[in-house]
mmCIF file of C-alpha atoms in Angstrom:
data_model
loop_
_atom_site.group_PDB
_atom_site.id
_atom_site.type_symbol
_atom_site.label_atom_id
_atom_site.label_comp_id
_atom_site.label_asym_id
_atom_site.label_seq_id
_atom_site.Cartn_x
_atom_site.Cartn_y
_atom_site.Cartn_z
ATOM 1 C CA UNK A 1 78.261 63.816 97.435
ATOM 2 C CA UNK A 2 81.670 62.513 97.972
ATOM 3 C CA UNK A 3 82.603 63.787 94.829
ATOM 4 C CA UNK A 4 81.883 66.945 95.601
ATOM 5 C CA UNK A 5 83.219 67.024 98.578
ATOM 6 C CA UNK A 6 86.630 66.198 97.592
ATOM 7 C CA UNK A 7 86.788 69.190 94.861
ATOM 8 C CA UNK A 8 85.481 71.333 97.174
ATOM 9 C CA UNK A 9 88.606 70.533 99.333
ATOM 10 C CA UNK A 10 90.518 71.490 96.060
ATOM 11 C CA UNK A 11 88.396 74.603 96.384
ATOM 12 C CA UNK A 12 89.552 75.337 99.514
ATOM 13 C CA UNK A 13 93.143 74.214 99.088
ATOM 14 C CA UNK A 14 93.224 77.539 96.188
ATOM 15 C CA UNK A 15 92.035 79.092 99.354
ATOM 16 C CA UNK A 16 94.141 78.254 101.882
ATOM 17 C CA UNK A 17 97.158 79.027 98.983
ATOM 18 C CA UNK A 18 95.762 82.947 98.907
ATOM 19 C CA UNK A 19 95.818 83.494 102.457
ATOM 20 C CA UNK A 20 99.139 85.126 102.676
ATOM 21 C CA UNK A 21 98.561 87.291 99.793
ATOM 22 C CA UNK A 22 95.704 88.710 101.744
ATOM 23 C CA UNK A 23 96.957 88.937 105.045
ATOM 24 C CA UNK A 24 99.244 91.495 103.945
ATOM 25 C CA UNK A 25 96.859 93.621 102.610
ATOM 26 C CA UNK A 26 94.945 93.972 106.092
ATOM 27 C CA UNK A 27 96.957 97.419 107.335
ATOM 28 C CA UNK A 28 95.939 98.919 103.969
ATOM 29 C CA UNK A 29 92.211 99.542 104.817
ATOM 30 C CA UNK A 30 90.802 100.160 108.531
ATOM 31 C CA UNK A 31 87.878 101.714 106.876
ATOM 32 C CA UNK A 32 85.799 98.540 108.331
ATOM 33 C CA UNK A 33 86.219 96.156 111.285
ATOM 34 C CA UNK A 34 86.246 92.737 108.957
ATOM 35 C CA UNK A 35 84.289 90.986 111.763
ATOM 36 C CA UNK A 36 80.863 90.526 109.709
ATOM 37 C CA UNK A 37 78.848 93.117 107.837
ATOM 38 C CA UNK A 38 79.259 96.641 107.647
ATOM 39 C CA UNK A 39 80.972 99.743 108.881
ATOM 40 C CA UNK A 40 78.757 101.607 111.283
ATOM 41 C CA UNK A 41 77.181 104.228 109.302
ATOM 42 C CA UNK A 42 73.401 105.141 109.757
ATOM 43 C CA UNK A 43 70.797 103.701 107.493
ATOM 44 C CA UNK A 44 70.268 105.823 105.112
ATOM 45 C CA UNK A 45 73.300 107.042 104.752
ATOM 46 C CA UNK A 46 75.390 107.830 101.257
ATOM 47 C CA UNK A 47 75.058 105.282 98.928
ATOM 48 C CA UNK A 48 78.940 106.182 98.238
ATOM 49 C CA UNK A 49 79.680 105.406 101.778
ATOM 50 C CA UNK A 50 77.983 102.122 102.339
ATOM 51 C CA UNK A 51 80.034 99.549 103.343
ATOM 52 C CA UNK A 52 76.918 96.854 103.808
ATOM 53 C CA UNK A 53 73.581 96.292 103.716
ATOM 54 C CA UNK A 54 72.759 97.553 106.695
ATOM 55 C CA UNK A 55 74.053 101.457 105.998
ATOM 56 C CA UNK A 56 71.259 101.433 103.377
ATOM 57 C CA UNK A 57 68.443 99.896 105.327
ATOM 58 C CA UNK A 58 67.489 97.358 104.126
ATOM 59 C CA UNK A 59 67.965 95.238 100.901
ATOM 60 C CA UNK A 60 64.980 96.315 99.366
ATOM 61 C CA UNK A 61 66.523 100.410 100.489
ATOM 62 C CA UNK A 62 69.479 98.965 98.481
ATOM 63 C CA UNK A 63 67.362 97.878 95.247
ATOM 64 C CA UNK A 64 65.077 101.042 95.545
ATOM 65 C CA UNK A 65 68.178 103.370 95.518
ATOM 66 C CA UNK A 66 69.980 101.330 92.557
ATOM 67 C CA UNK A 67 66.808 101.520 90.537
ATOM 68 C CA UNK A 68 66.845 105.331 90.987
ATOM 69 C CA UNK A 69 70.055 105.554 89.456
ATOM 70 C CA UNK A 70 69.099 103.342 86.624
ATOM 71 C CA UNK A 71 72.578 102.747 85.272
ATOM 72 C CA UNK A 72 75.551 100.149 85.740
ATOM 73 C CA UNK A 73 78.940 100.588 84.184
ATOM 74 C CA UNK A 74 80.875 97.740 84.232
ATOM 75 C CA UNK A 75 84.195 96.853 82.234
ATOM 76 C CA UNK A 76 86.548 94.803 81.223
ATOM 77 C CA UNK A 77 83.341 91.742 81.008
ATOM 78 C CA UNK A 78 83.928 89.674 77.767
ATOM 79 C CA UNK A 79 80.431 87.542 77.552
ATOM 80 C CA UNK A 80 82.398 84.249 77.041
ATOM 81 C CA UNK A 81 84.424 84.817 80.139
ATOM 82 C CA UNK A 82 83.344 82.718 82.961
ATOM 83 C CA UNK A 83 79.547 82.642 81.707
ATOM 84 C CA UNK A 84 79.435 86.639 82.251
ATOM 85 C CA UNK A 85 77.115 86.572 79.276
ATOM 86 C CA UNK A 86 74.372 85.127 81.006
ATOM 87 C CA UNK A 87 74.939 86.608 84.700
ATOM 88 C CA UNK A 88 74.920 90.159 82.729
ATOM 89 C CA UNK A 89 71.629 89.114 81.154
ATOM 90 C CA UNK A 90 70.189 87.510 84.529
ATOM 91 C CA UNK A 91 70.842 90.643 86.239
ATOM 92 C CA UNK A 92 69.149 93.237 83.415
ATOM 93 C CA UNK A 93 66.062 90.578 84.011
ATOM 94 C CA UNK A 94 66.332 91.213 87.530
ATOM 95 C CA UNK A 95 66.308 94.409 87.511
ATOM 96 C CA UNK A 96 65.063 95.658 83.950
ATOM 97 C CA UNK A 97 64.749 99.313 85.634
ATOM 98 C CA UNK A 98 68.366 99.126 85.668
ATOM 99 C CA UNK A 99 70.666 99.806 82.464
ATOM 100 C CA UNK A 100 73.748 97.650 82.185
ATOM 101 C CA UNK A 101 76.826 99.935 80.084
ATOM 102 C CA UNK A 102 78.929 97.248 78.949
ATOM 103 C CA UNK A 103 82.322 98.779 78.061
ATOM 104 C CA UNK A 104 85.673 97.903 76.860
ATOM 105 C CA UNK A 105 85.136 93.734 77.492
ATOM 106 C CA UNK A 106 88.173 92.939 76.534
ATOM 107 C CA UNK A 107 90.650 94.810 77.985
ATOM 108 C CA UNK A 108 93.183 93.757 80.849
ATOM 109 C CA UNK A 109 92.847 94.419 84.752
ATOM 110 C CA UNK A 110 95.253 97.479 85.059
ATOM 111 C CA UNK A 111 93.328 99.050 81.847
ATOM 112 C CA UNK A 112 90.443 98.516 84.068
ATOM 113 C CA UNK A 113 92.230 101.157 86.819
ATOM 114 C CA UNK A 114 93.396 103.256 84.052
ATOM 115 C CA UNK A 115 89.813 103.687 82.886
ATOM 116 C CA UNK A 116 88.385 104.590 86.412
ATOM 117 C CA UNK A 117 91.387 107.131 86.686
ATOM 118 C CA UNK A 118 90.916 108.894 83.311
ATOM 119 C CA UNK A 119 87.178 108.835 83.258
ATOM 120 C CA UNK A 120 87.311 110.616 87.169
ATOM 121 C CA UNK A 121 84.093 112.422 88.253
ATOM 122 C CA UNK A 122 82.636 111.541 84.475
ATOM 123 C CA UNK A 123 78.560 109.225 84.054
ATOM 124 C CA UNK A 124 80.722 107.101 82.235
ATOM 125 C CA UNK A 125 83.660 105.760 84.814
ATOM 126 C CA UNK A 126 83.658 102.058 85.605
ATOM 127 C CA UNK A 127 81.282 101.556 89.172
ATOM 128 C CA UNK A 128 82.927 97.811 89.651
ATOM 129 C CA UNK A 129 85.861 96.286 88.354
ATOM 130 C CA UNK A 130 86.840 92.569 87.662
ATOM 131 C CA UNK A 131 90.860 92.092 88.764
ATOM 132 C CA UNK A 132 93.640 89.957 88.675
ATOM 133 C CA UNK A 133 94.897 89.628 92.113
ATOM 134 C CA UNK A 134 98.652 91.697 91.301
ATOM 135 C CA UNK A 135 96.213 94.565 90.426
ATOM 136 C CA UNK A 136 93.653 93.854 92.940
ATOM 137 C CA UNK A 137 97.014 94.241 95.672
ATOM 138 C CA UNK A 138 98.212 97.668 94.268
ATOM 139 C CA UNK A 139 95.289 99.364 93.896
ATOM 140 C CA UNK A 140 93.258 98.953 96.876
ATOM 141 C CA UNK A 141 93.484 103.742 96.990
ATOM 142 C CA UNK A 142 90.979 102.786 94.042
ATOM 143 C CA UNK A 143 88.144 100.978 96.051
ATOM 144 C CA UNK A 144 85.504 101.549 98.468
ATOM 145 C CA UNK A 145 85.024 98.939 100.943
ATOM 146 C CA UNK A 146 81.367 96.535 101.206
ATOM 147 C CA UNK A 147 80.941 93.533 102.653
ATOM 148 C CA UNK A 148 78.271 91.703 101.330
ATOM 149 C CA UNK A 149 75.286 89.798 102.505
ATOM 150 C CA UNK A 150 77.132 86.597 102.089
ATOM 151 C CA UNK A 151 80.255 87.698 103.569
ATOM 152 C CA UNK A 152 80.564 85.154 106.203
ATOM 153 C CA UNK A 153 80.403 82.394 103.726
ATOM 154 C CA UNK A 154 83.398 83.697 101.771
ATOM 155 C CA UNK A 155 86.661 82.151 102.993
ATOM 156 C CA UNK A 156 88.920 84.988 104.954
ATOM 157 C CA UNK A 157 91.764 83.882 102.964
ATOM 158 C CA UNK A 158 89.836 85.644 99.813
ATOM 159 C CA UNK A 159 88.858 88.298 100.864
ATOM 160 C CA UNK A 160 90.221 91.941 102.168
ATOM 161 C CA UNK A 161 89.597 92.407 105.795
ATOM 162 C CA UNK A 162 87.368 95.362 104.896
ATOM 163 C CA UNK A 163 85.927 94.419 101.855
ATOM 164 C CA UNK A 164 88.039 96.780 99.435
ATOM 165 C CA UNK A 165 88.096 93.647 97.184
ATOM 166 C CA UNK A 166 87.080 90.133 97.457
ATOM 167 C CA UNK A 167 87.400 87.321 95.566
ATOM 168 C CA UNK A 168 85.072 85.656 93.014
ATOM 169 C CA UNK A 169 85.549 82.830 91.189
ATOM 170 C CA UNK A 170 88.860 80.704 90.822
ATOM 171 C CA UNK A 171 90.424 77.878 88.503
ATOM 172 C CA UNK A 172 93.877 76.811 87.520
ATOM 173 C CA UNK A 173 96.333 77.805 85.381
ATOM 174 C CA UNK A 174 96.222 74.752 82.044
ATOM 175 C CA UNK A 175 97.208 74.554 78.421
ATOM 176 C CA UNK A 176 94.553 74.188 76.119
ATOM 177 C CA UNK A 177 94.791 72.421 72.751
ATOM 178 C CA UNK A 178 93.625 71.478 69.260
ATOM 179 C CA UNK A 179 93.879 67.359 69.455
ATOM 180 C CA UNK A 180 93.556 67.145 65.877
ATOM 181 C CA UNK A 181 96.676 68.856 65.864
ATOM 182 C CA UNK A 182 98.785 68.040 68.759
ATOM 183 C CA UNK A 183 99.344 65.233 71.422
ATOM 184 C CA UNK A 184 98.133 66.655 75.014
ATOM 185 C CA UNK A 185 101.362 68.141 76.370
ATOM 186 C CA UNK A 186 102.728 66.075 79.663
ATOM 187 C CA UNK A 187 105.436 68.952 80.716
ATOM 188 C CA UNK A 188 106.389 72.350 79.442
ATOM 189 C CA UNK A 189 109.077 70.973 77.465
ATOM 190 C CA UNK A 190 106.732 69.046 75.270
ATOM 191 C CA UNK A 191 105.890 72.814 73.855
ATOM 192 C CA UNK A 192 109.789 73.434 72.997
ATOM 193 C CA UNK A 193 109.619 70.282 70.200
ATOM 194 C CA UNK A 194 109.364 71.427 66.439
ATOM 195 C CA UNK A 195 105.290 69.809 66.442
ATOM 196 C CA UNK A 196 104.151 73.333 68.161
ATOM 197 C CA UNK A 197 106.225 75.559 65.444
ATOM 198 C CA UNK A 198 104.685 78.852 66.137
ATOM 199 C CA UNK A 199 101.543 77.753 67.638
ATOM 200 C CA UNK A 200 101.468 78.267 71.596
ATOM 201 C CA UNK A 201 99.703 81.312 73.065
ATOM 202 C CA UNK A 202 99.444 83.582 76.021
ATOM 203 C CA UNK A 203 96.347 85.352 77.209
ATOM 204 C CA UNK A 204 97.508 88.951 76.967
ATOM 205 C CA UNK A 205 100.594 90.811 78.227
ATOM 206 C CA UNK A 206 102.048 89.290 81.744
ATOM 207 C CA UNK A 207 102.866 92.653 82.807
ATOM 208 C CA UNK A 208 99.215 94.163 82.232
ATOM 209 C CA UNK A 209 96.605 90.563 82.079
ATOM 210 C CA UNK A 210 96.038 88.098 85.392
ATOM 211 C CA UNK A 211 95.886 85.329 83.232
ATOM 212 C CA UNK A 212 99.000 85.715 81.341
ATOM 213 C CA UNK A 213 100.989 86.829 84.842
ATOM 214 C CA UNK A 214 99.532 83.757 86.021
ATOM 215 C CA UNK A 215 101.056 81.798 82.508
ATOM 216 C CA UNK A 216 104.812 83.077 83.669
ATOM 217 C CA UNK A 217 104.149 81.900 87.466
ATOM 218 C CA UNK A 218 103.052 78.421 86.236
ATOM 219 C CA UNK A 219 106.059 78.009 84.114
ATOM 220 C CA UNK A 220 108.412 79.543 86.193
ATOM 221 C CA UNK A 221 107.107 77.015 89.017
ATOM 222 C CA UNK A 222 107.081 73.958 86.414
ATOM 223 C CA UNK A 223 110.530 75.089 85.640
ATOM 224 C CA UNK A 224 112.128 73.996 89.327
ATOM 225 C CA UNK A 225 112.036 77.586 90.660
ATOM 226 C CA UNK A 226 109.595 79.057 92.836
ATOM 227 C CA UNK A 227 106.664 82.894 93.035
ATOM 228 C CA UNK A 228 109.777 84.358 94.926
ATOM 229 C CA UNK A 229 111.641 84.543 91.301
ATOM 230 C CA UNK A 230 109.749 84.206 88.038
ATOM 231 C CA UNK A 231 112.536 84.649 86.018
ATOM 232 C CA UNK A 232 113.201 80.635 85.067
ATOM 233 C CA UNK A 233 109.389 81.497 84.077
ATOM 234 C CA UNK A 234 110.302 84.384 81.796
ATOM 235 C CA UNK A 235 113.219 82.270 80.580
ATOM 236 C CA UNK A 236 110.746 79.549 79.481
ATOM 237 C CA UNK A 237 109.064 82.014 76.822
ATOM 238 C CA UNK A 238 112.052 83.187 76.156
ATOM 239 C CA UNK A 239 113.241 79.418 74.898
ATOM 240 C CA UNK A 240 109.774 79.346 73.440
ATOM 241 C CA UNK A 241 110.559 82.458 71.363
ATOM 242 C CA UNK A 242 113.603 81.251 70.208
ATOM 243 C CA UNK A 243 112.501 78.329 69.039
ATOM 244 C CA UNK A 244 109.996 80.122 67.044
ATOM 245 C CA UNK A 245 107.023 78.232 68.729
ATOM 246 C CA UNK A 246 105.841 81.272 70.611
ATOM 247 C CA UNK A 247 102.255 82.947 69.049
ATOM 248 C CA UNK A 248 102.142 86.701 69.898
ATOM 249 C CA UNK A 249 98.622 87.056 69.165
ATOM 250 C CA UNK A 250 95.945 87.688 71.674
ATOM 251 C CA UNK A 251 93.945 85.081 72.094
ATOM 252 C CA UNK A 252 90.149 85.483 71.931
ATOM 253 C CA UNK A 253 87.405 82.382 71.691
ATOM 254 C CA UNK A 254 87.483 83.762 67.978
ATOM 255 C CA UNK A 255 90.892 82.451 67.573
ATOM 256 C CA UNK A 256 90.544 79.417 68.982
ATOM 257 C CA UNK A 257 87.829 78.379 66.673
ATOM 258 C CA UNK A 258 89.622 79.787 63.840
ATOM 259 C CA UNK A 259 92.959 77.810 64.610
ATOM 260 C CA UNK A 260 94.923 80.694 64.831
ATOM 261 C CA UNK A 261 96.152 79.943 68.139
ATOM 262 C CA UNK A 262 95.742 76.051 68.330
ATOM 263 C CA UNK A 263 97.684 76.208 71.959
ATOM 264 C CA UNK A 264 97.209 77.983 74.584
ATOM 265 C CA UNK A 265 97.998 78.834 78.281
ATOM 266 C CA UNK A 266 94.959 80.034 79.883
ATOM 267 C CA UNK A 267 92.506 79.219 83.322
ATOM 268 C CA UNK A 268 91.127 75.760 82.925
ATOM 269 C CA UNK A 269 87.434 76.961 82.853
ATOM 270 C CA UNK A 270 88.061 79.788 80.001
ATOM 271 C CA UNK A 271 90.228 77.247 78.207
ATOM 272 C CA UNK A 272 87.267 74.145 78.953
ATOM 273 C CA UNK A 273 84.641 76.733 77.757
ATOM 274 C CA UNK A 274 86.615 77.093 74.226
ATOM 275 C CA UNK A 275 85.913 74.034 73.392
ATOM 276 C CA UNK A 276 82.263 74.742 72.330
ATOM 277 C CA UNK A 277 82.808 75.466 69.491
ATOM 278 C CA UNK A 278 85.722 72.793 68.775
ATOM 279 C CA UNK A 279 85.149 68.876 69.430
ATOM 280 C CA UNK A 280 88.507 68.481 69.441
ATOM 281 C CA UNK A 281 89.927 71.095 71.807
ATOM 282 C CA UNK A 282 90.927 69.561 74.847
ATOM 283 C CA UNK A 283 92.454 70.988 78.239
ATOM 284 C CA UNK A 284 95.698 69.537 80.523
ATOM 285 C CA UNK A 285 96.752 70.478 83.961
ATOM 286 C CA UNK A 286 100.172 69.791 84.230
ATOM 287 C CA UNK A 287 101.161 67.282 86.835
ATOM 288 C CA UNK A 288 103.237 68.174 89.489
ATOM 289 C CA UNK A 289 102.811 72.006 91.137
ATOM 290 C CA UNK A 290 99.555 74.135 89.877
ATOM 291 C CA UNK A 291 99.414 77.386 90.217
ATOM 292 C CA UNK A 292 95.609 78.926 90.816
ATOM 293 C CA UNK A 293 94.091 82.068 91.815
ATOM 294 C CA UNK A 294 90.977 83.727 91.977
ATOM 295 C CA UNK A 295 90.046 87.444 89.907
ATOM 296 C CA UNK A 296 88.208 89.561 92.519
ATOM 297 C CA UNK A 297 85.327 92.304 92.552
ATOM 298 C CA UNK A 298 85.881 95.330 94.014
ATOM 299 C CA UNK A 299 83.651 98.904 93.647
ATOM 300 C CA UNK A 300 85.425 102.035 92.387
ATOM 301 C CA UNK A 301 85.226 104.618 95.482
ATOM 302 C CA UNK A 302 84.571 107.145 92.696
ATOM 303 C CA UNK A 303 81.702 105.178 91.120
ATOM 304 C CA UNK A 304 78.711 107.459 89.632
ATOM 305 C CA UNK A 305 76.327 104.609 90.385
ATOM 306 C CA UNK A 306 77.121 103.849 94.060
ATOM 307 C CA UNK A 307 73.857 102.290 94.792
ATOM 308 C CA UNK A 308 73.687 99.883 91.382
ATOM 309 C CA UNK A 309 77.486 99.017 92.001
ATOM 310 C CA UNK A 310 76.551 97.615 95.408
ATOM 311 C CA UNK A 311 73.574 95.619 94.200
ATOM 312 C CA UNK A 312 75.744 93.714 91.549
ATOM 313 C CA UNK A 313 78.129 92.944 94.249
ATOM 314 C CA UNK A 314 75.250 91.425 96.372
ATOM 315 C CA UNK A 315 74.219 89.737 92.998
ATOM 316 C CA UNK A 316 77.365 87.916 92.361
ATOM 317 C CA UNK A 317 77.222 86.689 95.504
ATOM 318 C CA UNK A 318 74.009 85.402 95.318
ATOM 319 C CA UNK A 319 73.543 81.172 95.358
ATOM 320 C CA UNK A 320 72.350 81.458 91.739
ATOM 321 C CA UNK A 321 75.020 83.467 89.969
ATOM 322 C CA UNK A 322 77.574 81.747 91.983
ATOM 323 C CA UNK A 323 76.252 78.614 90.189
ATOM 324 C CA UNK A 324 75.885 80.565 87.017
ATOM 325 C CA UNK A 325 80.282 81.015 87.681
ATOM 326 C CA UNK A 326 80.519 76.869 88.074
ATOM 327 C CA UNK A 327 77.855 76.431 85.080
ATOM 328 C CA UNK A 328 80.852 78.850 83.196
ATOM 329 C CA UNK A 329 83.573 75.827 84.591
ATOM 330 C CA UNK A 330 85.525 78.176 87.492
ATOM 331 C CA UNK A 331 85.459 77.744 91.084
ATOM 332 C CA UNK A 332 82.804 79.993 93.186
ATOM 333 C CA UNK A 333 84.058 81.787 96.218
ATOM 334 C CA UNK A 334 81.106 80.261 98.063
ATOM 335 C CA UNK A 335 81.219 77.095 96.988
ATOM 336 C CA UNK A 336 82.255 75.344 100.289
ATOM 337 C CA UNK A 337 79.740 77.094 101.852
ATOM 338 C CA UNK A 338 77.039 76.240 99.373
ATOM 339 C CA UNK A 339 78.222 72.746 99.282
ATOM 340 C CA UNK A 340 77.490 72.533 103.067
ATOM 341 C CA UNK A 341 74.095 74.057 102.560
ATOM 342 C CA UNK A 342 73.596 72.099 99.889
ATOM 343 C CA UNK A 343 72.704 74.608 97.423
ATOM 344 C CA UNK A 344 75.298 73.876 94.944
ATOM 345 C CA UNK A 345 75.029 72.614 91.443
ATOM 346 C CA UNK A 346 75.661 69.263 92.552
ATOM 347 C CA UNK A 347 76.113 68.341 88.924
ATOM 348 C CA UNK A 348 78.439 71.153 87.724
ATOM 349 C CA UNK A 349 80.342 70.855 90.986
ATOM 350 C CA UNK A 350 81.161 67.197 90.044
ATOM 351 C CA UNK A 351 81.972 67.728 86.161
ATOM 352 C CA UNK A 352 85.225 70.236 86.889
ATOM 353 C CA UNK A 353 88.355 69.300 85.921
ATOM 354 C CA UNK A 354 90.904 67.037 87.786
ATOM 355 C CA UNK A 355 93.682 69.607 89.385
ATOM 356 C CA UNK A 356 97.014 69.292 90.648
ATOM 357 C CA UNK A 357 96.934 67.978 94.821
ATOM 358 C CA UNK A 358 99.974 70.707 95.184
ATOM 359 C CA UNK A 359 98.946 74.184 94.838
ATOM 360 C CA UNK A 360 100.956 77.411 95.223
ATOM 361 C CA UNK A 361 99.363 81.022 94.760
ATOM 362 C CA UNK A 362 101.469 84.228 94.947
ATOM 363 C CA UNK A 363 101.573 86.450 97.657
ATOM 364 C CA UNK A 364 101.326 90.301 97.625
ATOM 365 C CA UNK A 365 105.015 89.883 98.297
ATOM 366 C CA UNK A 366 105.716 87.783 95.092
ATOM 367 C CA UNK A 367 103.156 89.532 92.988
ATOM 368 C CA UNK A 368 104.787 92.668 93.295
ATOM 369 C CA UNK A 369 108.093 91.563 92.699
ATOM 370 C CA UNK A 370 107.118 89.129 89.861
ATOM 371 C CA UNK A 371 105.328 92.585 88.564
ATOM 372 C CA UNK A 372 108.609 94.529 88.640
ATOM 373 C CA UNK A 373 110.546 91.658 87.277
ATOM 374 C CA UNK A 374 108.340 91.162 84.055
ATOM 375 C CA UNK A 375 108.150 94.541 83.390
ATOM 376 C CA UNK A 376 112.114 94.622 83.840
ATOM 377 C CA UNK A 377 112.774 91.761 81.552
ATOM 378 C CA UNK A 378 109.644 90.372 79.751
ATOM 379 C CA UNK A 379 109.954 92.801 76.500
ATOM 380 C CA UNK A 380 113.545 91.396 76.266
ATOM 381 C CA UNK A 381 113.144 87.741 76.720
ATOM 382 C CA UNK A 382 110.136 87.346 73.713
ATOM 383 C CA UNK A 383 111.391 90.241 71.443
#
């Protein structure tokens, strides 16, 4: 148990990290005091205006009303991501009254909001979404506030006061690799040498993806500058580009078996789950300062399953798909908690990854300017 209980500290350190990102957010929602579940409705009351359990009943209310609806859009849920493949297929053998529409899994986080906008009023419009947090922070007019069963147990410094989004699982910002192919990289400057010749990666666009936002922030911060300027970040992939080692192709688990992108800057636990499929993929944290983060869940206030799109929140939040998150190599939101209880995959818990002791996490502060900045000069720097 000591094991554990020193990466849940590194759990909590993440945590700790996010807190003034989320502070800020707390004057954009007074839709719900933040001081345990729920807003004060009536049971009974619109499934579109629940903010907890108890505005609905009871759970069982909850489950009765999602079944009636019979449907679940969710988006933007690619099946090797973070073991979603098997929570998706957990929850349709939960709840086999309940249709899961799986659609567009491999899009970015601000598609996500661009989806919910254009399909507005329409059967087909996301009812949850799965966010980076730079989206998460300027789109909060998008969500309806719920607080969860679990609430309680999920660290104030990841979650919005009122529950318009809340954080889910975490990990760390690495650079996965092809051994056969490379030594394991000890510093960014490793990746500038003629050996990686058109061969390191990003997940996505910085200005549209979490995870390659998050790919600028580490290098910007393994650079010697700090998340109030990403720009010695954006000048990193710009040397990379130069030197002709930069890959602009989208990488995909597909890829990484293939070799097509044999390097690659993405969270530990997507980067830890390539390797599968390839003995000889293998995953650093760079020493010195990490950056982490956590995507977050949040329910579309426009959602034309209301009732289903508060069940998979309660779901996710659950003890066993919160294990089902650490079985898929990232960090639970409850996982302190559950560690305390001691209803945590003991074994899972102790297999993650070793991390950096110095952490840093972007505010909503630095994620908006870092947002502005990359869209300013990111086309520029890798053209």
């Amino acid at each position: 148990m000591a094991t554990i209980a020193r990466r849940t500290r590194l759990v909590a350190g993440i945590a700790l990290a996010a807190t003034a990102a989320l502070v800020l957010t707390s004057c954009a929602a007074d839709t719900a005091s933040g001081d345990g579940a729920g807003g004060g409705s009536e049971p009974g009351a619109d499934a579109a205006t629940a903010t907890s359990i108890e505005d609905f009943g009871s759970f069982e209310d909850l489950e009765a009303a999602a079944k009636a609806e019979g449907q679940l859009n969710v988006i933007a849920l690619p099946r090797d991501w973070a073991n979603y493949g098997e929570i998706l297929d957990l929850f349709t053998e939960t709840y086999p009254e309940i249709t899961i529409n799986e659609q567009s899994p491999d899009i970015s986080s601000a598609e996500e909001i661009t989806a919910a906008e254009t399909n507005e009023g329409l059967d087909t419009a996301p009812d949850v979404f799965d966010l980076g947090l730079a989206v998460a922070l300027s789109s909060t007019d998008q969500f309806a506030p719920y607080q969860v069963q679990t609430w309680d147990e999920i660290p104030d410094a990841l979650k919005e006061p009122s529950g318009l989004f809340v954080g889910d699982y975490g990990g760390y910002m690495s650079i996965g690799y092809d051994s056969s192919k490379f030594d394991e990289p000890g510093s960014l400057d490793d990746l500038l040498g003629a050996d990686y010749k058109g061969a390191v990666a990003i997940n996505g666009d910085p200005t549209q993806a979490g995870a390659a936002f998050a790919a600028v922030g580490l290098a910007a911060v393994q650079s010697d500058g700090t998340l109030d300027d990403f720009q010695p970040g954006i000048d990193f992939f710009g040397e990379l580009q130069k030197a002709g080692n930069f890959l602009k192709v989208d990488v995909t688990p597909a890829t990484i078996t293939s070799g097509e992108t044999p390097v690659v800057f993405d969270w530990d636990y997507l980067n830890a789950a390539a390797g599968a499929d390839n003995p000889d993929w293998k995953v650093a944290v760079l020493d010195g300062t990490g950056y982490a983060g956590y995507y977050n869940q949040a329910i579309n206030k426009d959602a034309p399953n209301p009732a289903a799109a508060r069940l998979w929140q309660e779901f996710l939040y659950s003890d066993d798909v919160q294990n089902l998150w650490l079985k898929g190599g990232a960090r639970p939101a409850r996982m302190e908690a559950m560690t305390e209880a001691g209803t945590i995959d003991a074994d899972l818990a102790a297999a993650l990854p070793e991390v950096p002791e110095e952490t840093v996490v972007p505010t909503e502060e630095q994620s908006t300017n870092a947002g502005t900045l990359l869209g300013e000069k990111w086309a520029a720097a890798v053209q």
